[in-house]
Coordinates of C-alpha atoms in Angstrom, one line a residue:
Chain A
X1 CA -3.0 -4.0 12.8
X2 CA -2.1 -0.6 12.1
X3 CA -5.2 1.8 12.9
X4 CA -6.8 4.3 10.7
X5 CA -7.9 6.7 13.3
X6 CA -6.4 10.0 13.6
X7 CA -8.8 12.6 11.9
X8 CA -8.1 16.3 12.3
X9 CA -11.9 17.6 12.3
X10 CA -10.4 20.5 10.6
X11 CA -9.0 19.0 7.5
X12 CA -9.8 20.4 4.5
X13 CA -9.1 17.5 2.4
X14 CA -12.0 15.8 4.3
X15 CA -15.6 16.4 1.4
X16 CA -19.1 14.7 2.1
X17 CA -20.7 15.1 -0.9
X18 CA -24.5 13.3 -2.6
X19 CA -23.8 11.3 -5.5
X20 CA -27.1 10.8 -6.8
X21 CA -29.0 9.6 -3.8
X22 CA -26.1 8.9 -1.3
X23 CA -24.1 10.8 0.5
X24 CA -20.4 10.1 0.5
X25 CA -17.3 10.7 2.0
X26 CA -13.8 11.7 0.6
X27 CA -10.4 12.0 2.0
X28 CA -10.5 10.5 5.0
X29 CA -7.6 9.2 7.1
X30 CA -9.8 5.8 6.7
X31 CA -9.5 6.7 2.9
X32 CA -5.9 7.8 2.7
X33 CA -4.3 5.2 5.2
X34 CA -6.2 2.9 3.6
X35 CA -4.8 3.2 0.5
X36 CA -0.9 2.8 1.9
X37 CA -2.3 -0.4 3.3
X38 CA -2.8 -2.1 0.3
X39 CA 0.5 -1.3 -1.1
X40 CA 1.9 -3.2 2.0
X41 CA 4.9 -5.7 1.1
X42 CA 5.0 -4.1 -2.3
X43 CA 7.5 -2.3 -4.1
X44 CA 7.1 1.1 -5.9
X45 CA 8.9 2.4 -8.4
X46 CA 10.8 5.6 -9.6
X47 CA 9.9 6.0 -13.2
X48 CA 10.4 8.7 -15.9
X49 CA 8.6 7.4 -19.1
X50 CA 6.1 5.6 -20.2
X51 CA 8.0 2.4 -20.7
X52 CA 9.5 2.4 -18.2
X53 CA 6.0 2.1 -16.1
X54 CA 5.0 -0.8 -18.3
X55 CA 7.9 -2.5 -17.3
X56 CA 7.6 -2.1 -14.0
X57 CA 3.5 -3.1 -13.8
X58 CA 4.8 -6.0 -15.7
X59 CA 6.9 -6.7 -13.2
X60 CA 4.4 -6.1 -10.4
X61 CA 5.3 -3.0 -8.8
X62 CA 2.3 -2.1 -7.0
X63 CA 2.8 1.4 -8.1
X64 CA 5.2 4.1 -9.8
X65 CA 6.3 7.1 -8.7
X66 CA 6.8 9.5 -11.4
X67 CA 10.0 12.0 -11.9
X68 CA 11.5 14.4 -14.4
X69 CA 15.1 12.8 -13.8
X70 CA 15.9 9.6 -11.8
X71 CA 17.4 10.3 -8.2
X72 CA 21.2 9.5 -9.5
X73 CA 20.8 11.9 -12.2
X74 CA 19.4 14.7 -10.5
X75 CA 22.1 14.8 -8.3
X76 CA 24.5 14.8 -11.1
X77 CA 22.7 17.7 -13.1
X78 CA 22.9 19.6 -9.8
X79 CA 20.4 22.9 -10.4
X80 CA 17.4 22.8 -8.8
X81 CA 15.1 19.9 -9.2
X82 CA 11.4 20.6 -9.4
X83 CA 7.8 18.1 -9.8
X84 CA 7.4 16.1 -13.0
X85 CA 6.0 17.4 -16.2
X86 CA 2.3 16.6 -16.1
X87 CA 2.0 15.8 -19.3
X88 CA 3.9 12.9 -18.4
X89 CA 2.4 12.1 -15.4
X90 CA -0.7 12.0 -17.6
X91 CA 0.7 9.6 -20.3
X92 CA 1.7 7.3 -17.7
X93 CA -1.4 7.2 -15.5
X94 CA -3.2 6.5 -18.7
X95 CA -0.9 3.4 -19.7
X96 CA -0.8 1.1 -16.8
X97 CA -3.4 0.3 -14.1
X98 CA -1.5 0.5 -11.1
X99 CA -1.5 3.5 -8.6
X100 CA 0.9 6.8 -9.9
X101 CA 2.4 9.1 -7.3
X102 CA 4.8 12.0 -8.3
X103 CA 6.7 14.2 -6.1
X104 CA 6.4 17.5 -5.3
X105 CA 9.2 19.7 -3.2
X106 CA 9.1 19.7 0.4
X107 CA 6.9 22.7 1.3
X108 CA 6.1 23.9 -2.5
X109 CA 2.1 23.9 -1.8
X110 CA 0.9 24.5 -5.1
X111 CA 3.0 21.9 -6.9
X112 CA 0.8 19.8 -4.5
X113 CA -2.4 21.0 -5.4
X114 CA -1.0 21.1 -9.5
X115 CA -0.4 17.2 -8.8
X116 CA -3.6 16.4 -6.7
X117 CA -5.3 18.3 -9.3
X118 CA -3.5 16.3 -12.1
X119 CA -5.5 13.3 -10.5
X120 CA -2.0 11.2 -8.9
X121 CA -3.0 8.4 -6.3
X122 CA -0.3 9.7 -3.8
X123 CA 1.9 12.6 -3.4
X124 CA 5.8 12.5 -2.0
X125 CA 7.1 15.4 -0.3
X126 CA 10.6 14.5 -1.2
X127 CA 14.0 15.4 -0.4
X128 CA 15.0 14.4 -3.6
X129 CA 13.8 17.6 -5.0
X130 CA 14.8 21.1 -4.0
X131 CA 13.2 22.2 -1.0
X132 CA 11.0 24.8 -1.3
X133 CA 10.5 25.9 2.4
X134 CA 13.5 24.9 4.0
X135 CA 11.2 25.3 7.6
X136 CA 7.8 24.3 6.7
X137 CA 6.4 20.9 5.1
X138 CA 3.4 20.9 3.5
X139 CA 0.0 20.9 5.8
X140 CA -1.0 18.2 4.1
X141 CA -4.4 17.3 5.6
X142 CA -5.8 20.1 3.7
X143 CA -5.5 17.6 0.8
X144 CA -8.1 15.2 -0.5
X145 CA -5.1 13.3 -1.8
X146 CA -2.5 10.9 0.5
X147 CA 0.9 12.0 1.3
X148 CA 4.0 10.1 1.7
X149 CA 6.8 11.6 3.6
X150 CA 10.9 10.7 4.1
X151 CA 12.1 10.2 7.8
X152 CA 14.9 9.6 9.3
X153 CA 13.9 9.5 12.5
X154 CA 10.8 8.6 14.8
X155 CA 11.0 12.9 15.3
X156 CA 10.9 13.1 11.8
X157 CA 8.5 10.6 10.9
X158 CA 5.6 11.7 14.1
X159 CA 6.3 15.1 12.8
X160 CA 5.3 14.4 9.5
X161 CA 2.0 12.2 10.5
X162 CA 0.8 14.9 12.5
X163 CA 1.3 17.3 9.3
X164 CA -0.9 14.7 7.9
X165 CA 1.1 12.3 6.0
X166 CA -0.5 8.7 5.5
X167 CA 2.5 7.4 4.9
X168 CA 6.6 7.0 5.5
X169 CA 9.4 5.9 4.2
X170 CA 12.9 6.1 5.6
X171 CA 15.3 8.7 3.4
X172 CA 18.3 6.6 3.0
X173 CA 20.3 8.5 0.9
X174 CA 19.0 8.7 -2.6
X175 CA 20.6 8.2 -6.1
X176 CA 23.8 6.3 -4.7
X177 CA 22.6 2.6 -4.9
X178 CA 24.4 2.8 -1.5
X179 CA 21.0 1.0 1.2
X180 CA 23.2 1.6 4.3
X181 CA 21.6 4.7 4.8
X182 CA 18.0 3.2 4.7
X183 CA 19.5 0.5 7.2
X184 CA 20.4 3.3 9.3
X185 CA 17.0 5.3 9.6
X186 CA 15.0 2.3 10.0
X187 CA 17.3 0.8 12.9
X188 CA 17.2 4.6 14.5
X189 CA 13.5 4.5 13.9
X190 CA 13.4 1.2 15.1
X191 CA 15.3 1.7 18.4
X192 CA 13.4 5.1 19.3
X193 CA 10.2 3.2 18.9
X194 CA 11.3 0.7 21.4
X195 CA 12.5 2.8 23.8
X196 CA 9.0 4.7 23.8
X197 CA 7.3 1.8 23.9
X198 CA 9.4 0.9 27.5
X199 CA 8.7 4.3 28.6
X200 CA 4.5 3.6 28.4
X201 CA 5.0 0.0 29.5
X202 CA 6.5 1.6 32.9
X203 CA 3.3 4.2 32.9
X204 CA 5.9 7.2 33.2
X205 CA 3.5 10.0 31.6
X206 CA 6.0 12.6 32.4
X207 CA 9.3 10.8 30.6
X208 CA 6.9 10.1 27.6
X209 CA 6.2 14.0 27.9
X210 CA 9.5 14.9 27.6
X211 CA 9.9 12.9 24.7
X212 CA 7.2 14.5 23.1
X213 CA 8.6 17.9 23.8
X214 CA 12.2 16.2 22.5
X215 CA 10.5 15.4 19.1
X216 CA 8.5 18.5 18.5
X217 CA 4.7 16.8 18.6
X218 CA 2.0 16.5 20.5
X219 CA 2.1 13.8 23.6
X220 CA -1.3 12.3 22.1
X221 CA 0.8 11.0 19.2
X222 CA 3.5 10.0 20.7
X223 CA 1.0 8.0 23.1
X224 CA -0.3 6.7 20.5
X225 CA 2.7 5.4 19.0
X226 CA 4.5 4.6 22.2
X227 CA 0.8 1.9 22.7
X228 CA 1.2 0.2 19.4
X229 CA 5.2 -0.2 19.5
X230 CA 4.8 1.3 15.9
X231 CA 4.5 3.7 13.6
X232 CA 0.3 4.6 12.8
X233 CA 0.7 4.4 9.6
X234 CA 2.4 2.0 6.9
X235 CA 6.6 2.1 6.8
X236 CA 8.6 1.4 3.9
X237 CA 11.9 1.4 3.6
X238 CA 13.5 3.6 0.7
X239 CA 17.2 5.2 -0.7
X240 CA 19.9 3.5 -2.3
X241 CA 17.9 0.1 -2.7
X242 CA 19.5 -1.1 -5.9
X243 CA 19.3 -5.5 -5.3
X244 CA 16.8 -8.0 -3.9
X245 CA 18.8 -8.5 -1.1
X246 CA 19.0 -5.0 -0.8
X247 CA 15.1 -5.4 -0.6
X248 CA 15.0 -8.6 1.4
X249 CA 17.1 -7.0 4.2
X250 CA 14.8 -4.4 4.2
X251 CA 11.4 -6.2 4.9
X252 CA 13.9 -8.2 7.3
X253 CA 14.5 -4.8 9.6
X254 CA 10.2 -4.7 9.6
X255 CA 9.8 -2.5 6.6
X256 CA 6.3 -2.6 5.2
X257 CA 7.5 -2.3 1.6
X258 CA 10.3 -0.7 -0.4
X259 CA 11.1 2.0 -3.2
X260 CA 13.2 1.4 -5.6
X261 CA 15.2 4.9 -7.3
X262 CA 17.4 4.7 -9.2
X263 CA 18.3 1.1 -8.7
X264 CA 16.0 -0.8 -11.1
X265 CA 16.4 1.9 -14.2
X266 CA 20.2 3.1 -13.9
X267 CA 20.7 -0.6 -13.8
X268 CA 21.4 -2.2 -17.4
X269 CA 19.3 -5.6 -16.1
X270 CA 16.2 -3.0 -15.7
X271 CA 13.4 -5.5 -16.7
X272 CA 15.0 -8.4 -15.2
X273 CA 15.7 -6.7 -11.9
X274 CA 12.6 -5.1 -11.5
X275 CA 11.1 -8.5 -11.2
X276 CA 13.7 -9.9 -9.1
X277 CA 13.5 -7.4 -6.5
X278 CA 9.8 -7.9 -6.6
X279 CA 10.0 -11.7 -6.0
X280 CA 12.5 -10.5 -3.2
X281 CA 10.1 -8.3 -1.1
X282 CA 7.3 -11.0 -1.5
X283 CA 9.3 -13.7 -0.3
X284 CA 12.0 -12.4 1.9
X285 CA 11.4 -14.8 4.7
X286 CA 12.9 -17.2 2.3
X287 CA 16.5 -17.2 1.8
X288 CA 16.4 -19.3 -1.5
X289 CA 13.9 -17.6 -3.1
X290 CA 15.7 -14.3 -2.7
X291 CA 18.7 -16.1 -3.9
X292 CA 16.7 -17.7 -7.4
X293 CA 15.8 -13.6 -7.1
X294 CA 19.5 -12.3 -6.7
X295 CA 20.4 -14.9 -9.6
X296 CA 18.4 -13.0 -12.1
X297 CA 20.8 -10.1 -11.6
X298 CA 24.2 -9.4 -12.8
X299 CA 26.1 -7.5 -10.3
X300 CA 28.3 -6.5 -13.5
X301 CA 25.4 -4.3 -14.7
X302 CA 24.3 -2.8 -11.1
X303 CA 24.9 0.4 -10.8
X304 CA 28.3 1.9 -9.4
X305 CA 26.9 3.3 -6.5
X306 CA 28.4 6.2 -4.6
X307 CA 30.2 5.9 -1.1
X308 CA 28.2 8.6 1.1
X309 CA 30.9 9.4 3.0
X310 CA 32.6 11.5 0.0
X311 CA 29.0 13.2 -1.0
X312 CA 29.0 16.9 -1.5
X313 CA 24.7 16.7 -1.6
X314 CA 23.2 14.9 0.7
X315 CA 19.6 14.8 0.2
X316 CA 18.8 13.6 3.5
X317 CA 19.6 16.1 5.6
X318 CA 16.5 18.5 3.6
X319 CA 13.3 19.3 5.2
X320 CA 14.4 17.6 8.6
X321 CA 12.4 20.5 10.8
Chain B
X1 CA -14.7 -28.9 15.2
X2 CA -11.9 -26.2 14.6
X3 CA -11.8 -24.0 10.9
X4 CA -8.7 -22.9 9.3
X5 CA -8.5 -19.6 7.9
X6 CA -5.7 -18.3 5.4
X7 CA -5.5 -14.9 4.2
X8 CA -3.6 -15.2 1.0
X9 CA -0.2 -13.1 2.2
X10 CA 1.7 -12.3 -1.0
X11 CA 0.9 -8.5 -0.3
X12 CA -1.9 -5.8 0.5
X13 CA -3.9 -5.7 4.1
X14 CA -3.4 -9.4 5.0
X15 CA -2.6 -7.9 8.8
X16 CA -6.3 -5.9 8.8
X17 CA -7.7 -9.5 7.7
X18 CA -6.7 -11.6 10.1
X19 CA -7.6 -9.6 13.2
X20 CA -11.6 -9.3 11.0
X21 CA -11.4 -12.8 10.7
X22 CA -10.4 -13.4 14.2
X23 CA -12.9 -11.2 15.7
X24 CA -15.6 -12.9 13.4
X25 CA -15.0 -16.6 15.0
X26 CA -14.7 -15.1 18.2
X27 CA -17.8 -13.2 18.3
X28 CA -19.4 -16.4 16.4
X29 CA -17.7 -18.8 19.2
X30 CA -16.1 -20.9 16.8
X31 CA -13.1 -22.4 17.0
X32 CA -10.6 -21.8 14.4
X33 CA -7.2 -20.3 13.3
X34 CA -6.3 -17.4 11.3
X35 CA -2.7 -17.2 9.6
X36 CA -1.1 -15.7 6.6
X37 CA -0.8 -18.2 3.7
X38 CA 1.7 -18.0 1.0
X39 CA 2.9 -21.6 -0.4
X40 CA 0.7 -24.1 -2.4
X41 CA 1.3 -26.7 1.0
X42 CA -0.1 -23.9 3.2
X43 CA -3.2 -23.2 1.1
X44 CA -3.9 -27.2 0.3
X45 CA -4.6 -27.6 4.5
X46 CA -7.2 -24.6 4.9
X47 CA -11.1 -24.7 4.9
X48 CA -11.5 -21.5 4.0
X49 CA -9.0 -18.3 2.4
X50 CA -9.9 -14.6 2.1
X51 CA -7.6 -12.6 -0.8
X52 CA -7.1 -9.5 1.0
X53 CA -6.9 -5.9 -0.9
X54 CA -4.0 -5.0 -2.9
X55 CA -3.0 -4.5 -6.3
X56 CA -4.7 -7.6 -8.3
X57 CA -1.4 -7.4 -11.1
X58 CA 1.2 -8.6 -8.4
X59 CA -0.6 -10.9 -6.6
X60 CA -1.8 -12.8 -10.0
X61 CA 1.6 -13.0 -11.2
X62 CA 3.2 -13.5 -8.1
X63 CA 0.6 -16.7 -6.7
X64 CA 1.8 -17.8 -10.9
X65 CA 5.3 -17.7 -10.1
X66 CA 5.4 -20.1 -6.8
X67 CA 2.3 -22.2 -7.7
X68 CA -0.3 -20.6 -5.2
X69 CA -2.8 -19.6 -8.3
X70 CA -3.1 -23.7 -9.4
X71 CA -3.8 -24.8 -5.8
X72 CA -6.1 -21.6 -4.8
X73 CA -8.2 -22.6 -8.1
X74 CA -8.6 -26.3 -7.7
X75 CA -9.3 -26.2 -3.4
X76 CA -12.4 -23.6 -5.0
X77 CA -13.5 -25.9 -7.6
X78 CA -13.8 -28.7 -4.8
X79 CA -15.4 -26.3 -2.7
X80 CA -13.5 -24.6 -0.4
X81 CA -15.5 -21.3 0.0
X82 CA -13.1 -18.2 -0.5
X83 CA -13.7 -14.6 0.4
X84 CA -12.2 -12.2 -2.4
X85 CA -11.9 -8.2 -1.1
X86 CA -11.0 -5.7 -3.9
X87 CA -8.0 -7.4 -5.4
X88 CA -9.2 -10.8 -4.7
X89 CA -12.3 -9.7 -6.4
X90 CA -10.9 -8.7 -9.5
X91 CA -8.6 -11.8 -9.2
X92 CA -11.6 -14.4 -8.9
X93 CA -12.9 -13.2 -12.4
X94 CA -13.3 -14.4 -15.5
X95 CA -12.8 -11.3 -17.1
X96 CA -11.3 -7.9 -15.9
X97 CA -10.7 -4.4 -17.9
X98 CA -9.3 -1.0 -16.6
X99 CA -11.8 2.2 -16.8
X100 CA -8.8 4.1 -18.4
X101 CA -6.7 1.5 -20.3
X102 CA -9.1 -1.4 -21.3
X103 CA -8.1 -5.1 -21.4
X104 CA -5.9 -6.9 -19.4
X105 CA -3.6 -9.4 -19.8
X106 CA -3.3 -10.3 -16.0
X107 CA -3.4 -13.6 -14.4
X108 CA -6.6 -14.6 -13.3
X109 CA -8.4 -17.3 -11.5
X110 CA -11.0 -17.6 -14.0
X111 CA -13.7 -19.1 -11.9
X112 CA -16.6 -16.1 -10.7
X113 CA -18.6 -15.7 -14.0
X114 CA -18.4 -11.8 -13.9
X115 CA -17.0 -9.0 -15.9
X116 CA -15.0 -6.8 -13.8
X117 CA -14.6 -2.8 -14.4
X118 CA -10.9 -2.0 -12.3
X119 CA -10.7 1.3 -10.7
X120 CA -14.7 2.1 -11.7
X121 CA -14.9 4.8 -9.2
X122 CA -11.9 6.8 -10.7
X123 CA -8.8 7.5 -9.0
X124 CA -8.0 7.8 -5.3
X125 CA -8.8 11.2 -5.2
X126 CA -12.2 9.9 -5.9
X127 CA -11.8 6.6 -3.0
X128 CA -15.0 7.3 -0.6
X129 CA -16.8 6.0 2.1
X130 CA -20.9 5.8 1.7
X131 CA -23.1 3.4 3.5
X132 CA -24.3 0.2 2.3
X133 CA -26.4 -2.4 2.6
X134 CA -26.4 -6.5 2.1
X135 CA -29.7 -7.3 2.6
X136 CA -30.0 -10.9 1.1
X137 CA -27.3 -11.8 3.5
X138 CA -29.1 -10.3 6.4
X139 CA -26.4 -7.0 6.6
X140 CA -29.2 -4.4 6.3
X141 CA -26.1 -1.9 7.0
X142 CA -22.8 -1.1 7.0
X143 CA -20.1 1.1 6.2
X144 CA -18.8 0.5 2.5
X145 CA -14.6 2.1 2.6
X146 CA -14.3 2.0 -1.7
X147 CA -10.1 2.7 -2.1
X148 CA -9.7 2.8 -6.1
X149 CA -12.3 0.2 -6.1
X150 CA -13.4 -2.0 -8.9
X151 CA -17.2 -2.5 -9.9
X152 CA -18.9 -5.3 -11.6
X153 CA -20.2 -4.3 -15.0
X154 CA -22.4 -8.0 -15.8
X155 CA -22.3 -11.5 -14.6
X156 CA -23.8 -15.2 -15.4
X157 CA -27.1 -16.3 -14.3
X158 CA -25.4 -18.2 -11.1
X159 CA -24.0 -15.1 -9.4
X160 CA -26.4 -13.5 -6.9
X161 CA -25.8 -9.3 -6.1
X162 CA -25.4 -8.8 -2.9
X163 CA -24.9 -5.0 -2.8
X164 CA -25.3 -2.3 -5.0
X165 CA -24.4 1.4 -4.4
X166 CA -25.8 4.1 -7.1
X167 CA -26.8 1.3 -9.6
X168 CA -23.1 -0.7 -9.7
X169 CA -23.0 -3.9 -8.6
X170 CA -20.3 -4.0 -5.7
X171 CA -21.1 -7.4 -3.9
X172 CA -21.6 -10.7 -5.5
X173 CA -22.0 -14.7 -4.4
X174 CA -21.5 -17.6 -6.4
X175 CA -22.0 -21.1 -4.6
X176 CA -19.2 -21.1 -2.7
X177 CA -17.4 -17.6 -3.9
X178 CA -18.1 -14.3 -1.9
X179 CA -16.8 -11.3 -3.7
X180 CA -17.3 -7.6 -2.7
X181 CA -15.0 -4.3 -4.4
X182 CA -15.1 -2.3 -0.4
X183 CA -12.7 -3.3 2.6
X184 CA -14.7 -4.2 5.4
X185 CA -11.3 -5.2 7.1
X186 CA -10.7 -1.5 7.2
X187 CA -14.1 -1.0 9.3
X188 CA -14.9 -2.0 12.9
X189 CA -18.0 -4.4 11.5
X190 CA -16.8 -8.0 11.1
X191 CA -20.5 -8.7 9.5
X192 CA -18.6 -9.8 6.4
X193 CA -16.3 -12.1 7.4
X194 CA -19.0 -13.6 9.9
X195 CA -21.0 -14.4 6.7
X196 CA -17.8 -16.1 5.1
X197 CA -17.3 -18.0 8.0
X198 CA -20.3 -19.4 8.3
X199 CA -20.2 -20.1 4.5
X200 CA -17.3 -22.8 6.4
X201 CA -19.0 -26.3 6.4
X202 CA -18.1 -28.1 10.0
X203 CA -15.6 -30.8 9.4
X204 CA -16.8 -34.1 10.8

């Protein structure tokens, strides 16, 4: 189980409230964490219109995640890439029942409070965006809201909890429909957390120290994280996911879930794939049901897919501090 | 005797529910296992399931797809007592609409004679904790974690309220059928699941 402690007594997003004659609480880490739990072994989706979200509750995302411009095609409309229009956002939250998160740029505080305002279920701080403060993320537990965060790293990824985020996913490298990047940050993140976790199992406080100091945050977190032999918070894998064995592998490397860019809606199969990736992340522990899922595809209509060796952007390497 | 607990798996806090459920037997003293449960073999051999929180869309069309929704509705109709949370709630109804966008065409199991309101609390800005109470199941208190939670707006003569909080109906029982729209898998207080349990009839 993955606990739901790790309150900052400090954080603004935190409001007790009465509500008639109780008195309630909002924005908790209970709250926030909470509500990345029950996404677990789910997939969420990167949508830009309406009907696309249809199509992808109909599928049974377990949520959307809204954009101006799908991942592939912000990176080739280069310029700088900024939150969704919230008029949008708004038409879409008011069309399907499912959880809607939107991003925001990495550090770009008030496009944060514009979204929490706007009434999303989750805010990314994404990469896929231009960063606003190349040096500082977002403080985020001064939101009442949950945040998601990228990682490539267990660095990254403690660095980003203890700013407050309730939830990762890896970076990958988005809008290529290329998942060895994903595969890469999750097998890094994977590796680090079992080489902390041998580090506490020998009791060596001061190596565990020096990791802490190594990774930028606090030894209490990294404590924490070196005990459970986990992340605190949910992990899903996400960048360049474009089939269901894209997805399966995923869940496979001990992702909690996945995101799906560009890869469901740059595909020409969009409504079947959606689905088939779906039937892929709920039953990746079985090989033929992820092959009845992969049948539902044509690889003819996946999309290209870019080799990220020859990139000139790569998204990944923003807000890595 | 020994029970067998499945927590239906397809996706949402299935983890969180088996280590409740656990705790429950073992502060109870029962024997019993606890284990994730997808296929409609794995569900036909329990004595008892708990649908976890998650989003009630995928898990209706997903337990459609490999046959889980058929078995789960006819091992409740010969009484298997199930434990819905949040999702599993809204997925035990007869009748479920959204706040926002009104009627659904989800799949549902059609067998807890209520009218369920999705996401009655507003959005998860809006998600709170509060404390609660199930007294006609002997909880006089405990801590209610509401995440997007739904509400139930009316019900049938046979369903019994368990819990209220500010005049909506967040706790229900029907023979067999415990229902609540909070996550006490996310809390420290296993009352819940203890009362499930013990809802369990001994197998001779």
């Amino acid at each position: 189980m993955i606990p739901l402690s790790g309150n900052l007594d400090s954080a603004k997003g935190k409001v007790s409230e009465k509500v008639g004659p109780s008195s309630i609480t909002r924005g908790t880490s209970t709250l926030k964490r909470g509500f990345a739990h029950m996404l677990k072994n789910g997939v969420v989706m990167d949508v830009t219109t309406v009907e696309q979200a249809v199509i992808a509750e109909e599928a049974g995302a377990v949520s959307v995640m809204v954009l101006d411009k799908l991942p592939s095609d912000v990176r080739k409309a280069g310029g700088v890439a900024r939150t969704a229009s919230i008029r949008v956002i708004e038409e879409i939250m008011d069309a399907v029942t499912i959880p809607v998160m939107a991003k925001c740029r990495i550090g770009h505080v008030y496009e944060a409070k514009v979204l929490e305002e706007a009434n999303v279920d989750m805010i990314d701080e994404s990469e896929v965006l231009t960063p606003a403060d190349e040096l500082r993320h977002i403080w985020k537990w001064d939101y009442t809201t949950p945040f998601v965060n990228g990682a490539r790293s267990l660095a990254e990824a403690l660095r980003r909890i203890e700013e407050g985020a309730a939830m990762i996913r890896t970076k990958g490298e988005p809008g290529t429909g290329n998942v060895a990047e994903a595969i890469t940050h999750i097998k890094k993140v994977n590796e680090e957390l079992r080489l902390i976790k041998s580090i506490y199992d020998s009791g060596d406080n001061q190596d565990l120290i020096r990791m802490a100091r190594e990774f930028k945050v606090s030894f209490e977190l990294v404590e924490q994280t070196a005990k459970l032999g986990r992340l605190p918070v949910v992990n899903f894998a996400a960048g360049g996911i474009a089939t269901p064995a894209d997805a399966a592998y995923l869940m496979s490397l001990g992702c909690d879930g996945i995101f799906v860019g560009s890869g469901i809606f740059k595909a020409d199969d969009a409504k079947e794939r959606a689905r088939a990736v779906v039937l892929a992340t709920t039953f990746w522990e079985d090989a033929d049901k992820v092959k009845e899922a992969q049948r539902m595809i044509d690889e003819r209509q996946s999309m290209l897919g870019l080799d990220v060796k020859n990139l000139e952007l790569k998204m990944q390497e923003r807000g890595t501090a | 005797m020994s029970v067998s607990i499945g927590v239906l798996g397809l996706q949402g806090d299935v983890a969180e529910n088996i280590v409740a459920a656990r705790t429950a037997l073992g502060t109870l003293g029962i024997k019993g296992t606890v284990k994730q449960v997808k296929t409609p073999d794995e569900i036909s051999a329990l004595d008892g399931l708990i649908i976890p929180g998650g989003e009630s869309t995928m898990m209706g069309q997903m337990s459609l797809v490999n046959g889980a929704l058929k078995v789960i509705k006819e091992k409740i109709q010969s009484g298997m007592p199930v434990f819905g949370i949040c999702a599993g709630l809204i997925l035990l109804s007869k009748n479920a609409k959204d706040r926002v966008v009104g009627k659904m065409d989800q799949p549902l199991l059609n067998l807890l004679d209520v009218r369920v309101e999705r996401n009655s609390f507003g959005r998860q800005k809006d998600s709170f904790e509060a404390e609660i109470s199930a007294d006609s199941i002997g909880i006089p208190k405990t801590k209610g974690v509401f995440i997007r939670a739904p509400s139930i707006e009316d019900m049938g003569k046979d369903v019994q309220v368990v819990s209220k909080f500010n005049e909506k109906v967040v706790a229900v029982k029907q023979g067999n059928i415990l229902a609540v729209s909070f996550h006490p898998e996310l809390t420290h207080d296993v009352s819940m699941h203890k009362h499930f349990i013990g809802m369990i009839k001994p197998k001779k």
